Coordinates of C-alpha atoms in Angstrom, one line a residue:
Chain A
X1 CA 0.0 3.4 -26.0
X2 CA -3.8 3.8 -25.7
X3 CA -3.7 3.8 -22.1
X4 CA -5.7 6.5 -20.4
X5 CA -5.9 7.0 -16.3
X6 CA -8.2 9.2 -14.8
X7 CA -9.9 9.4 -11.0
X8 CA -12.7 6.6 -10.6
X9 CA -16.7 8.0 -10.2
X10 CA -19.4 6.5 -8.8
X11 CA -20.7 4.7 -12.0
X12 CA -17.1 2.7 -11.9
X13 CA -18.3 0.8 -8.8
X14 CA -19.2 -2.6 -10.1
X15 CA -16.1 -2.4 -12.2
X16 CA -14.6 -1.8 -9.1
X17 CA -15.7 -4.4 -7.4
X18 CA -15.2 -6.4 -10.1
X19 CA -11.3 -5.5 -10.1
X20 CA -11.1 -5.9 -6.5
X21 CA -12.5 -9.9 -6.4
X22 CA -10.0 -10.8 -9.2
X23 CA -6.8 -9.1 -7.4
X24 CA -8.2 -11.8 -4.6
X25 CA -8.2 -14.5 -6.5
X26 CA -4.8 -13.6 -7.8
X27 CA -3.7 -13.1 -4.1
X28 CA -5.3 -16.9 -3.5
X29 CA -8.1 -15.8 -1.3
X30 CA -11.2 -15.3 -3.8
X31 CA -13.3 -16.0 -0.4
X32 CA -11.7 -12.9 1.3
X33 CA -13.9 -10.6 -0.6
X34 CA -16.9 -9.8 1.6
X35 CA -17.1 -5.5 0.0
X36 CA -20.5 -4.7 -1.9
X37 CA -20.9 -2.3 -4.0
X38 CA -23.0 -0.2 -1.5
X39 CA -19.8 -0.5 1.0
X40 CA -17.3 1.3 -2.1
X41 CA -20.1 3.9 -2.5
X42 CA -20.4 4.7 1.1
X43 CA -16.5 5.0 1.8
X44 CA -15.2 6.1 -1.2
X45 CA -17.7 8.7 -2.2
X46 CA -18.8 10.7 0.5
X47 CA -18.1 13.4 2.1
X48 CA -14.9 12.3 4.4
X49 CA -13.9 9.1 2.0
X50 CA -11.4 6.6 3.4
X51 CA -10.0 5.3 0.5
X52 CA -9.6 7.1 -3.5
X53 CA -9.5 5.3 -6.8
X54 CA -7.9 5.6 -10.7
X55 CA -9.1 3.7 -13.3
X56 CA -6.9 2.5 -16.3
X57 CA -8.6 2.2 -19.4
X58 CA -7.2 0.6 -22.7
X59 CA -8.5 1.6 -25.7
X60 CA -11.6 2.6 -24.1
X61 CA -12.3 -0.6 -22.2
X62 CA -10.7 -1.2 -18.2
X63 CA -7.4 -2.6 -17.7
X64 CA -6.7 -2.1 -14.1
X65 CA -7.4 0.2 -11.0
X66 CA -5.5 1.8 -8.1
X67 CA -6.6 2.2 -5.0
X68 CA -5.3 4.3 -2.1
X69 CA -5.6 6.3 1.2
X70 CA -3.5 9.0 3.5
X71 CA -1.9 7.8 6.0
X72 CA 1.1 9.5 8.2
X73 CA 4.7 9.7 9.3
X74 CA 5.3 11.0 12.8
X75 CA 9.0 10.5 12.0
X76 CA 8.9 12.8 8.6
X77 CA 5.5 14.9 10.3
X78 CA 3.9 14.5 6.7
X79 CA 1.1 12.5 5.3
X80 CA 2.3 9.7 3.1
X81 CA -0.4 7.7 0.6
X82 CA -0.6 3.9 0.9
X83 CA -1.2 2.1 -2.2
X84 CA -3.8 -0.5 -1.2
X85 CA -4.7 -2.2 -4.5
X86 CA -2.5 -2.1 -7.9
X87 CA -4.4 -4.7 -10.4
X88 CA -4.2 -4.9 -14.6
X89 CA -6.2 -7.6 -16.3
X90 CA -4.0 -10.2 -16.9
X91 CA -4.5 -10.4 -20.7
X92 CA -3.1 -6.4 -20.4
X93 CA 0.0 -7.1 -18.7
X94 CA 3.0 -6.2 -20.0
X95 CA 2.2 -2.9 -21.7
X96 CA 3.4 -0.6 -18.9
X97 CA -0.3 0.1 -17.2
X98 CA 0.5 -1.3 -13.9
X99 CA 3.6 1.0 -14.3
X100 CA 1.3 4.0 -15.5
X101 CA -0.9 3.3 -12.0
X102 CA 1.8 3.5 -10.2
X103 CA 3.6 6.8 -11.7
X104 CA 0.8 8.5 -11.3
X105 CA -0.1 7.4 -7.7
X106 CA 3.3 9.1 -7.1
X107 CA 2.5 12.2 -9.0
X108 CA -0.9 12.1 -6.1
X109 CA 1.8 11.3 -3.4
X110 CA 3.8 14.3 -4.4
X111 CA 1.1 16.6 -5.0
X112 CA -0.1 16.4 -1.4
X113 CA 2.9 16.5 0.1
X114 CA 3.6 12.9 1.3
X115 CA 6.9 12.1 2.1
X116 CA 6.4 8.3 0.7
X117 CA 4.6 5.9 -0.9
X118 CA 4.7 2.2 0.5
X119 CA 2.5 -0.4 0.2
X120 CA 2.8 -4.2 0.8
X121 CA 3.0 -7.5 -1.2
X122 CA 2.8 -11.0 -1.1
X123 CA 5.9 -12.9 -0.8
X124 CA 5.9 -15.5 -3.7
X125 CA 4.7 -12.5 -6.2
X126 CA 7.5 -12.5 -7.8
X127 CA 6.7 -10.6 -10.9
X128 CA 5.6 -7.6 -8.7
X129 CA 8.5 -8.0 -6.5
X130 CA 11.0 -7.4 -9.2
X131 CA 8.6 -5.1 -10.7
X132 CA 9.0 -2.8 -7.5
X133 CA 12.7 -3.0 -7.5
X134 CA 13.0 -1.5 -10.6
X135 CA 11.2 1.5 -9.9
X136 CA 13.0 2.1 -6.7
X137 CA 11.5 0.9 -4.2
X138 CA 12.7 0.0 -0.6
X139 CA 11.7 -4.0 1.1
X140 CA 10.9 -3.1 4.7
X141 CA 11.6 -6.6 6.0
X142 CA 12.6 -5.8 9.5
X143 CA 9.0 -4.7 10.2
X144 CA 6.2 -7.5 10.8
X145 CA 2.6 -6.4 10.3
X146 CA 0.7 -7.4 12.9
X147 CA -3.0 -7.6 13.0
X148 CA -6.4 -8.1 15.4
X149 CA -9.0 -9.4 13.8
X150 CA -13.2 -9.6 14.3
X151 CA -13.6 -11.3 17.9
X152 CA -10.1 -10.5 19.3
X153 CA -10.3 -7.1 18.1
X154 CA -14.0 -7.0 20.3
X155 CA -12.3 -8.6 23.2
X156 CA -9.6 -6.4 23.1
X157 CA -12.5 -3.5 23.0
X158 CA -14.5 -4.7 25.5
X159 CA -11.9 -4.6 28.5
X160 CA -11.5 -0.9 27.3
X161 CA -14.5 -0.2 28.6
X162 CA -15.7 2.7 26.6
X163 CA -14.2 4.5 23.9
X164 CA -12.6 7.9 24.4
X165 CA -12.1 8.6 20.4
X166 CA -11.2 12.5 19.8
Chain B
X1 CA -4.2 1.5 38.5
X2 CA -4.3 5.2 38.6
X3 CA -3.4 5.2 34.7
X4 CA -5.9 7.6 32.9
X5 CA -6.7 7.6 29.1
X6 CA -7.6 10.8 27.3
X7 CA -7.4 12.3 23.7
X8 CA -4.8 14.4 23.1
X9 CA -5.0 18.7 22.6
X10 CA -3.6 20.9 21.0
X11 CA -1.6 21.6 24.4
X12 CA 0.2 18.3 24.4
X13 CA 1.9 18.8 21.0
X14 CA 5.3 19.1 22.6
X15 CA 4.8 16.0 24.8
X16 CA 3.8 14.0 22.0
X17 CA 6.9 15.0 19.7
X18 CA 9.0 13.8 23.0
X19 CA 7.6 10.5 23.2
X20 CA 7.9 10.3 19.2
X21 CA 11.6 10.9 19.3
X22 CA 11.8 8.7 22.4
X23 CA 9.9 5.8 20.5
X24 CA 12.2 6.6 17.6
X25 CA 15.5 6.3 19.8
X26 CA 14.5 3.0 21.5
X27 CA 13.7 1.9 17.2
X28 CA 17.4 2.5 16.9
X29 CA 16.3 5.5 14.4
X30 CA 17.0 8.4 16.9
X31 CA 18.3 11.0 14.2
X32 CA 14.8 10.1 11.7
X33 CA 12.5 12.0 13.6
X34 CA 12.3 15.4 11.3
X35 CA 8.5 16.1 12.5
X36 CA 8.2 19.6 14.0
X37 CA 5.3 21.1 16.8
X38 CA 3.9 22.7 13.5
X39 CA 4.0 19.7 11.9
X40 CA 2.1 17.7 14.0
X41 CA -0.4 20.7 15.0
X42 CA -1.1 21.1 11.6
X43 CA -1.6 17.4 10.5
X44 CA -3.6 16.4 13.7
X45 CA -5.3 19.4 14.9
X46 CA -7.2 21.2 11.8
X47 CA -10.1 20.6 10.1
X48 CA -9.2 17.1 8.5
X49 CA -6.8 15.7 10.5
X50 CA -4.3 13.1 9.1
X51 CA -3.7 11.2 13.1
X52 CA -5.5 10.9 16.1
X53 CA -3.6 10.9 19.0
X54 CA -4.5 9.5 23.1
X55 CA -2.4 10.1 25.6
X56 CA -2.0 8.3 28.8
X57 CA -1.4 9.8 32.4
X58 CA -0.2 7.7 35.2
X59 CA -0.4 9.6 38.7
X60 CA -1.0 12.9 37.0
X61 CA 1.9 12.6 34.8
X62 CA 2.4 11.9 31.2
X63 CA 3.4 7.9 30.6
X64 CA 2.5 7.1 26.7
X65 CA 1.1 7.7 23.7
X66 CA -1.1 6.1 21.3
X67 CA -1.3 7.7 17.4
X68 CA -3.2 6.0 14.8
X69 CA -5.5 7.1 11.7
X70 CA -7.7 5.0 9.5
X71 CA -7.3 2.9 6.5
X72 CA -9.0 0.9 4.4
X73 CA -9.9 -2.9 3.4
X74 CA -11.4 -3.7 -0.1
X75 CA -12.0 -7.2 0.7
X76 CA -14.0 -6.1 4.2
X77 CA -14.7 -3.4 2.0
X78 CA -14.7 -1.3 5.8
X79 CA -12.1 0.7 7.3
X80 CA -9.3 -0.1 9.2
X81 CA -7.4 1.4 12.4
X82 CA -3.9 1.6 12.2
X83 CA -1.9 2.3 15.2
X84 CA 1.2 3.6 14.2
X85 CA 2.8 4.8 17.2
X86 CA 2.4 3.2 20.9
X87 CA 4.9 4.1 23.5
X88 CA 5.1 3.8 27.1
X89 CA 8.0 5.5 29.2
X90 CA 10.6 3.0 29.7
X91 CA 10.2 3.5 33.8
X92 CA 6.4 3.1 33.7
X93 CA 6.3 -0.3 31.6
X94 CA 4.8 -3.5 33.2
X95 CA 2.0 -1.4 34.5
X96 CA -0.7 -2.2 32.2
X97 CA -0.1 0.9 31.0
X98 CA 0.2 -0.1 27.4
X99 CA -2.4 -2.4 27.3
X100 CA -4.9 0.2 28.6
X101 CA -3.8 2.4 25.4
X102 CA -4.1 -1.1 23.2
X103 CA -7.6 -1.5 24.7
X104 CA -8.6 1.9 24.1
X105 CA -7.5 2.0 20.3
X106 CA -9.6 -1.4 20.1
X107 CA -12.4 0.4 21.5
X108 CA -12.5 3.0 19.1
X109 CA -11.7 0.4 16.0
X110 CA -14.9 -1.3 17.4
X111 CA -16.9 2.1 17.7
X112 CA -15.8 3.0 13.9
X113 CA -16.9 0.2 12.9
X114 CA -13.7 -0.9 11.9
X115 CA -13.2 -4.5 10.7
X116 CA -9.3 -4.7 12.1
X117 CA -6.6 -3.1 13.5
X118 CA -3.1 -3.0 12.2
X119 CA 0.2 -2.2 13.3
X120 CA 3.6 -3.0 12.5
X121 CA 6.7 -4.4 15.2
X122 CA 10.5 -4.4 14.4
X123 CA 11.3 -8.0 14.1
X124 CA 13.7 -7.6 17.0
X125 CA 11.3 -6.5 19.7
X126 CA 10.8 -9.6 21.5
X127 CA 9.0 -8.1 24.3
X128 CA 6.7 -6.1 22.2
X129 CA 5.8 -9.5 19.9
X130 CA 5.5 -11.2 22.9
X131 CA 2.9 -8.9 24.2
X132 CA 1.0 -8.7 20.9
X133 CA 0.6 -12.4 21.1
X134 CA -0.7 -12.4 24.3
X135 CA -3.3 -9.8 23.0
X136 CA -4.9 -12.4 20.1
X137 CA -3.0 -10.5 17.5
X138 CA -1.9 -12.6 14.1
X139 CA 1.6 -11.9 12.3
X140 CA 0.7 -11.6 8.5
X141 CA 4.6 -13.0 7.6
X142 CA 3.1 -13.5 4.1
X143 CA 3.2 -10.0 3.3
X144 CA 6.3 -7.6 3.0
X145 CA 6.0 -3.8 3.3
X146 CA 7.4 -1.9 0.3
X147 CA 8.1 1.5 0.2
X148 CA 9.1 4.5 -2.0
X149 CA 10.8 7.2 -0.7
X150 CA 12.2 10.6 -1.5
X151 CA 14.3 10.9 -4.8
X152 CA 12.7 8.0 -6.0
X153 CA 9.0 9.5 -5.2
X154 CA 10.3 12.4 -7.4
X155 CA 11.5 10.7 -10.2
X156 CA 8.5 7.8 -10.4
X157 CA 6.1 11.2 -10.2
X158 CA 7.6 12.9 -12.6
X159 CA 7.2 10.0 -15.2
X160 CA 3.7 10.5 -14.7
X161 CA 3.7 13.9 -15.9
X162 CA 1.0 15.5 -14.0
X163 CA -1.1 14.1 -11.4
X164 CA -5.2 13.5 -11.5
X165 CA -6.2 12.9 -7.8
X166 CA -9.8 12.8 -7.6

């Protein structure tokens, strides 16, 4: 298999962005997308990134990207990576590249010492839901994820009345 | 209220691996919590810390925690705050006490520029949902939390033979 998987640069941005507005549209919210291509340069490629990337490429041309961050288990006291985005072109499917992605995410995970890898997915995507079953992976279903959003999150901030961030 | 706020030192390590394990006991998971004092000093106190950690006093004594680290949204295409531990002691709650840590977390999500903050809730914890309504917070039911652990970490890395984190 000409399948080839190697850490994103900054010249992969639009191709980034391009991969990141069709897993939207696959999710059913192509309107969700408000990144630019100078937001994925500034917080992926700095000094003190928040998020890293691989890129798949087929026989030379992208099939799909992974994208990921740290983040931390007080119960195991290690890091663990979180798997934000998993996308392959949908004409690549099929050919093991999502299942490349996500081998070596866990290669990363393991690397760095993270105790697990977990990330989340829609409920009707089925595909990927059986997908992740047969590569071992654990449904979390007795946790809700739980969000604030824009204007609550600033109402919440407001009554704070200050920030005391370390 | 004498309830104070503060970011955590170095010198509250062991306070914060009590409240951890007390969090973890009233989670049902009491015998999960394998995190160490040099775990946590090492994860949240050195150069590039993996967590953040606030701690709040009430009368001079310790009465919670908050522990959180940031993530990362491609479609905002800013980062997130995820809050994944808040604890108040059991004989302290209805105070405000937890709130105050909410409101602080919010403050810095705000002062990071976050676009949201994020959190998770056992399905059972009526009193905690409850509360997290009352706050403007929106249950993302859509979306269920996969996760890779362990043996099968090992064995999905191993497949990758070789890991090329960035």
């Amino acid at each position: 298999m000409a399948t080839t998987i190697r850490p994103a640069t900054r010249a992969d941005i639009p191709q980034i962005l391009k991969f990141i507005r069709a897993l939207a549209a696959y999710e059913r919210a192509p309107e969700a997308v408000m990144a630019t291509e100078a937001d994925l340069e500034r917080d992926g490629f700095g000094p003190n990134p928040f998020y890293f990337c691989l890129i798949a490429e087929h026989e030379g041309c992208p099939a799909g990207f992974a994208l990921y961050f740290f983040n931390y288990s007080t119960w195991l006291g290690r890091p663990g990576l979180y798997l934000e985005d998993l996308f392959v072109e949908p004409e690549l499917r099929g050919l093991g590249i999502g299942k490349a992605l996500l081998e070596q995410v866990a290669a990363i995970a393991v690397e760095k010492g993270c105790g697990r890898l977990q990330w989340a997915v829609l409920d009707w995507n089925t595909p990927a839901i059986d997908f992740y079953l047969a590569v071992g992976a654990e449904f979390m279903d007795e946790w809700r994820t739980v969000r604030v959003n824009g204007e609550a999150l600033e109402v919440l901030a407001v009554r704070a009345g200050g920030a005391c961030a370390p």
